[in-house]
């Protein structure tokens, strides 16, 4: 956590903005925290450790929210005390993240950066406004950690063997049927924060090609392939068509258009046998390998890892 760069997340204070439409957020205050950052009115981590300054700034923020939303019940002074206690616990773990990461790079250490949200939730390139409040593409590595682009080495795209989405927004390959229920149940598709069931559908290669273009993946990690074990046939979305039957060349930014597209599918045979026990690519059923190779060929990106189960031992590496 960077002493100079990170914004505080005020769960109790900033979580009550009126909703114009539902985007399916976790309601944990992420959006309001980023709003404070963008308006340059937010508190940063280093403010926590200057008690006098923190209290003044905190009271000012509360008064600003009262003016904007009307007075609501909130114990400002008790909250200041609570944060002062939290600051004592937090301070030993706070470093200047830019210096910390670059010191590691200068020492030749390997730095693994993991993104927390999917590409289509990116504030700029996702299905706006059904997105999160930050950069979830590879560009977030630079803006979030202060790492220059030339320092980024291998970019690995992690994608499920089918497509899921949490919250609102268009989802062309969604399956509101027995197939969707199968993916939910077998894949245990419900959110860890909210407990909500994820929306599920066939793998959408239109989305994945768009994600590949933006992020420039060097390789893919195809996870949860075993969830498809019990299916007689498996479909893959390969193109969108508009109401006139015309193929849409690129992933559309217009959500009204995206909501109305027809999906062109390729249908492949299922393998109808458990693959969780497989430990090499060669052990996979022929039709399973065909599914993997089709994805690789369509995207022009090698799949170097395949997840065939929940355990670490179930991640197969395919040498390239």
Coordinates of C-alpha atoms in Angstrom, one line a residue:
X1 CA 0.0 0.0 0.0
X2 CA 1.7 3.2 -1.1
X3 CA 2.1 5.9 1.5
X4 CA 1.8 8.6 -1.1
X5 CA -0.7 7.2 -3.6
X6 CA -3.6 5.2 -2.2
X7 CA -7.0 6.6 -1.4
X8 CA -8.8 5.6 1.7
X9 CA -12.1 3.7 1.4
X10 CA -14.7 5.3 3.6
X11 CA -17.3 2.5 3.8
X12 CA -19.6 4.2 6.3
X13 CA -19.3 7.8 5.0
X14 CA -19.5 7.6 1.2
X15 CA -21.7 4.7 0.4
X16 CA -25.1 6.5 0.0
X17 CA -25.1 8.1 -3.5
X18 CA -28.6 7.8 -5.2
X19 CA -28.8 5.2 -7.9
X20 CA -30.1 6.1 -11.3
X21 CA -29.8 2.5 -12.6
X22 CA -28.4 -0.7 -11.1
X23 CA -25.0 -1.7 -12.3
X24 CA -24.6 -4.5 -9.8
X25 CA -21.8 -3.2 -7.6
X26 CA -20.7 -4.7 -4.3
X27 CA -21.9 -1.6 -2.5
X28 CA -18.7 -1.4 -0.5
X29 CA -17.8 2.2 -1.4
X30 CA -15.4 1.7 -4.3
X31 CA -17.2 4.1 -6.6
X32 CA -17.4 7.0 -4.0
X33 CA -13.8 6.5 -3.1
X34 CA -12.7 6.9 -6.7
X35 CA -15.0 9.8 -7.1
X36 CA -13.2 11.5 -4.3
X37 CA -9.9 10.7 -5.9
X38 CA -11.0 12.2 -9.3
X39 CA -12.4 15.3 -7.7
X40 CA -9.2 15.7 -5.7
X41 CA -11.1 15.8 -2.4
X42 CA -10.2 12.4 -1.1
X43 CA -8.0 11.5 1.8
X44 CA -4.8 9.5 1.1
X45 CA -3.0 7.0 3.3
X46 CA -0.3 9.4 4.5
X47 CA -3.0 11.6 5.9
X48 CA -3.8 8.9 8.4
X49 CA -0.6 9.4 10.2
X50 CA -0.9 13.2 10.7
X51 CA -3.8 13.1 13.2
X52 CA -4.5 16.9 13.3
X53 CA -4.5 17.2 9.5
X54 CA -6.6 14.0 9.1
X55 CA -9.3 15.2 11.5
X56 CA -9.6 18.6 9.8
X57 CA -9.8 17.1 6.3
X58 CA -12.2 14.3 7.5
X59 CA -14.7 16.8 9.0
X60 CA -14.6 18.9 5.8
X61 CA -15.5 15.8 3.7
X62 CA -18.4 15.0 6.0
X63 CA -19.7 18.5 5.8
X64 CA -19.5 18.4 2.1
X65 CA -21.5 15.2 2.0
X66 CA -24.1 16.8 4.3
X67 CA -24.5 19.7 1.8
X68 CA -24.8 17.4 -1.1
X69 CA -27.1 14.7 0.2
X70 CA -28.8 16.4 3.2
X71 CA -28.0 15.6 6.8
X72 CA -27.8 11.9 7.6
X73 CA -27.0 10.2 10.9
X74 CA -23.2 10.0 11.3
X75 CA -20.9 10.2 14.3
X76 CA -18.0 12.1 12.8
X77 CA -15.8 12.3 16.0
X78 CA -16.3 8.6 16.8
X79 CA -15.2 7.8 13.2
X80 CA -12.1 9.9 13.5
X81 CA -11.1 8.1 16.7
X82 CA -11.8 4.7 14.9
X83 CA -9.4 5.7 12.1
X84 CA -6.7 6.8 14.5
X85 CA -6.8 3.4 16.1
X86 CA -6.7 1.7 12.7
X87 CA -3.8 3.9 11.7
X88 CA -1.6 2.4 14.5
X89 CA -2.3 -1.1 13.2
X90 CA -1.8 -0.2 9.6
X91 CA 1.4 1.9 9.7
X92 CA 3.9 -0.9 10.0
X93 CA 2.6 -2.3 6.7
X94 CA 2.7 0.9 4.7
X95 CA 5.6 1.6 2.3
X96 CA 6.2 3.9 -0.6
X97 CA 5.1 1.5 -3.2
X98 CA 6.9 3.1 -6.1
X99 CA 10.3 2.8 -4.3
X100 CA 9.5 -0.6 -3.0
X101 CA 8.6 -2.1 -6.4
X102 CA 11.4 -0.4 -8.3
X103 CA 14.0 -1.5 -5.7
X104 CA 12.9 -5.1 -6.3
X105 CA 13.2 -4.6 -10.1
X106 CA 16.6 -3.0 -9.7
X107 CA 17.7 -6.1 -7.8
X108 CA 16.6 -8.3 -10.6
X109 CA 13.7 -9.8 -8.7
X110 CA 10.6 -11.2 -10.4
X111 CA 7.4 -9.1 -9.7
X112 CA 4.1 -10.7 -10.3
X113 CA 1.1 -8.3 -10.7
X114 CA -2.4 -9.8 -10.6
X115 CA -5.4 -7.9 -11.8
X116 CA -8.5 -8.1 -9.5
X117 CA -11.2 -7.5 -12.1
X118 CA -11.9 -8.6 -15.7
X119 CA -11.2 -6.5 -18.7
X120 CA -14.8 -5.7 -19.5
X121 CA -15.1 -4.0 -16.1
X122 CA -12.5 -1.5 -17.1
X123 CA -13.6 2.1 -16.6
X124 CA -12.4 3.2 -20.1
X125 CA -12.6 0.0 -22.2
X126 CA -15.3 -2.0 -20.5
X127 CA -19.1 -2.0 -20.9
X128 CA -19.5 1.5 -19.5
X129 CA -21.4 2.3 -17.3
X130 CA -21.6 -1.3 -16.1
X131 CA -18.0 -1.2 -15.0
X132 CA -15.9 -0.7 -11.9
X133 CA -14.1 2.6 -11.1
X134 CA -10.5 1.8 -12.1
X135 CA -8.3 0.5 -14.9
X136 CA -8.5 -3.3 -15.0
X137 CA -6.5 -3.6 -18.2
X138 CA -2.8 -4.1 -18.3
X139 CA -2.5 -0.3 -18.3
X140 CA -3.6 -0.4 -14.6
X141 CA -0.1 -1.9 -13.9
X142 CA 1.4 1.4 -14.9
X143 CA -1.2 3.8 -13.4
X144 CA -1.7 1.7 -10.2
X145 CA 1.9 0.8 -9.4
X146 CA 4.0 3.4 -11.1
X147 CA 5.7 0.8 -13.3
X148 CA 6.8 2.1 -16.7
X149 CA 5.5 0.2 -19.8
X150 CA 9.0 -1.0 -20.8
X151 CA 9.3 -2.8 -17.5
X152 CA 6.4 -5.0 -18.2
X153 CA 7.4 -8.4 -19.4
X154 CA 5.0 -11.3 -20.1
X155 CA 1.3 -10.5 -20.1
X156 CA -0.8 -13.5 -19.3
X157 CA -4.6 -13.4 -19.9
X158 CA -6.6 -15.5 -17.5
X159 CA -9.9 -16.6 -18.9
X160 CA -12.5 -19.2 -18.0
X161 CA -13.5 -21.9 -20.5
X162 CA -16.9 -20.2 -20.6
X163 CA -18.0 -16.6 -20.0
X164 CA -19.4 -15.1 -16.7
X165 CA -20.5 -11.7 -15.6
X166 CA -21.5 -10.2 -12.2
X167 CA -24.1 -7.5 -12.1
X168 CA -25.9 -5.7 -14.9
X169 CA -25.0 -5.0 -18.5
X170 CA -25.3 -6.7 -21.9
X171 CA -24.2 -10.3 -22.1
X172 CA -24.7 -11.7 -25.6
X173 CA -23.8 -15.3 -24.9
X174 CA -25.6 -15.6 -21.6
X175 CA -27.6 -18.9 -21.2
X176 CA -30.8 -18.4 -19.2
X177 CA -31.5 -22.1 -19.4
X178 CA -30.2 -25.5 -18.2
X179 CA -26.8 -24.9 -19.7
X180 CA -26.4 -21.7 -17.7
X181 CA -27.6 -23.4 -14.5
X182 CA -25.0 -26.2 -15.2
X183 CA -22.2 -23.7 -15.5
X184 CA -23.4 -21.9 -12.3
X185 CA -23.7 -25.1 -10.2
X186 CA -20.7 -27.1 -11.4
X187 CA -18.5 -24.0 -11.6
X188 CA -19.7 -22.7 -8.2
X189 CA -20.3 -19.4 -9.8
X190 CA -21.3 -17.0 -7.0
X191 CA -19.5 -14.0 -5.8
X192 CA -17.2 -14.2 -2.8
X193 CA -18.1 -10.7 -1.6
X194 CA -21.9 -10.6 -2.2
X195 CA -22.8 -14.3 -2.6
X196 CA -24.7 -13.4 -5.7
X197 CA -24.8 -16.0 -8.5
X198 CA -22.8 -15.0 -11.5
X199 CA -24.5 -14.9 -14.9
X200 CA -23.1 -17.6 -17.1
X201 CA -22.9 -18.3 -20.9
X202 CA -20.9 -19.8 -23.7
X203 CA -17.3 -18.6 -24.3
X204 CA -17.5 -15.3 -26.2
X205 CA -14.4 -15.0 -28.4
X206 CA -15.6 -11.6 -29.7
X207 CA -15.0 -10.3 -26.2
X208 CA -11.8 -12.2 -25.8
X209 CA -10.4 -11.0 -29.1
X210 CA -11.2 -7.4 -28.0
X211 CA -9.5 -8.1 -24.6
X212 CA -6.5 -9.5 -26.4
X213 CA -6.1 -6.4 -28.6
X214 CA -6.2 -4.0 -25.6
X215 CA -4.0 -6.1 -23.4
X216 CA -1.6 -7.7 -25.8
X217 CA -1.5 -11.1 -24.2
X218 CA 1.6 -13.2 -24.7
X219 CA -0.2 -16.3 -23.5
X220 CA -3.5 -17.4 -22.0
X221 CA -4.4 -19.4 -18.9
X222 CA -7.6 -21.3 -19.7
X223 CA -9.3 -22.1 -16.4
X224 CA -12.2 -24.3 -15.3
X225 CA -12.2 -26.4 -18.4
X226 CA -13.5 -29.3 -16.3
X227 CA -16.8 -27.5 -15.8
X228 CA -17.7 -28.4 -19.4
X229 CA -17.1 -32.1 -18.8
X230 CA -20.7 -33.2 -18.7
X231 CA -21.9 -31.3 -21.8
X232 CA -23.0 -33.2 -24.9
X233 CA -21.9 -30.3 -27.2
X234 CA -20.2 -27.0 -26.5
X235 CA -20.8 -23.7 -28.3
X236 CA -18.3 -20.9 -28.9
X237 CA -19.5 -17.3 -29.8
X238 CA -17.4 -16.2 -32.8
X239 CA -19.2 -13.2 -34.2
X240 CA -22.1 -10.7 -33.7
X241 CA -24.7 -9.8 -36.2
X242 CA -27.0 -6.7 -36.1
X243 CA -30.7 -6.7 -36.8
X244 CA -30.0 -6.5 -40.5
X245 CA -28.0 -9.7 -40.3
X246 CA -24.7 -7.8 -41.0
X247 CA -21.6 -8.9 -39.2
X248 CA -20.3 -6.3 -36.7
X249 CA -16.6 -6.0 -37.3
X250 CA -15.4 -5.0 -33.9
X251 CA -16.8 -5.2 -30.3
X252 CA -19.4 -2.4 -30.1
X253 CA -19.1 0.5 -27.6
X254 CA -22.9 1.2 -28.1
X255 CA -24.6 -0.9 -25.4
X256 CA -28.0 -0.7 -27.1
X257 CA -26.4 -2.3 -30.1
X258 CA -24.6 -4.9 -28.0
X259 CA -27.9 -5.7 -26.2
X260 CA -29.6 -6.5 -29.5
X261 CA -27.0 -8.5 -31.4
X262 CA -27.4 -12.1 -32.5
X263 CA -24.5 -14.3 -31.8
X264 CA -22.9 -16.6 -34.4
X265 CA -21.8 -19.8 -32.8
X266 CA -19.5 -22.7 -33.7
X267 CA -20.6 -26.0 -32.1
X268 CA -18.0 -28.5 -31.0
X269 CA -18.6 -32.0 -29.6
X270 CA -18.2 -32.4 -25.8
X271 CA -15.9 -34.9 -24.3
X272 CA -18.4 -36.4 -21.7
X273 CA -15.6 -37.7 -19.4
X274 CA -13.9 -36.2 -16.3
X275 CA -10.6 -34.5 -17.0
X276 CA -9.7 -33.5 -13.4
X277 CA -7.2 -36.4 -13.2
X278 CA -5.3 -35.4 -16.3
X279 CA -1.8 -34.0 -15.7
X280 CA -0.6 -33.4 -19.2
X281 CA -2.2 -31.9 -22.3
X282 CA -1.7 -35.2 -24.1
X283 CA -4.0 -37.0 -21.6
X284 CA -7.0 -34.8 -22.4
X285 CA -9.7 -36.3 -24.6
X286 CA -9.3 -35.5 -28.3
X287 CA -12.4 -33.3 -28.4
X288 CA -11.2 -31.4 -25.4
X289 CA -7.9 -30.7 -27.1
X290 CA -9.9 -29.6 -30.2
X291 CA -11.7 -27.0 -28.1
X292 CA -8.4 -25.6 -26.7
X293 CA -6.8 -25.5 -30.2
X294 CA -9.8 -23.7 -31.7
X295 CA -9.5 -20.9 -29.2
X296 CA -5.8 -20.6 -29.8
X297 CA -6.2 -20.4 -33.6
X298 CA -9.1 -17.9 -33.4
X299 CA -7.1 -15.5 -31.1
X300 CA -3.6 -16.2 -32.4
X301 CA -2.4 -16.5 -28.8
X302 CA -1.0 -19.7 -27.3
X303 CA -2.7 -21.3 -24.3
X304 CA 0.1 -22.2 -22.0
X305 CA -1.9 -23.2 -18.9
X306 CA -5.1 -25.2 -18.5
X307 CA -7.1 -25.6 -15.3
X308 CA -8.8 -28.9 -15.0
X309 CA -9.8 -28.7 -11.4
X310 CA -9.7 -26.5 -8.3
X311 CA -6.4 -27.7 -6.9
X312 CA -2.9 -26.4 -7.7
X313 CA -2.0 -29.8 -9.1
X314 CA -4.8 -29.4 -11.6
X315 CA -3.1 -26.6 -13.5
X316 CA -1.5 -28.1 -16.6
X317 CA 1.4 -26.4 -18.2
X318 CA 1.7 -26.7 -22.0
X319 CA 5.3 -26.0 -23.1
X320 CA 5.6 -23.8 -26.2

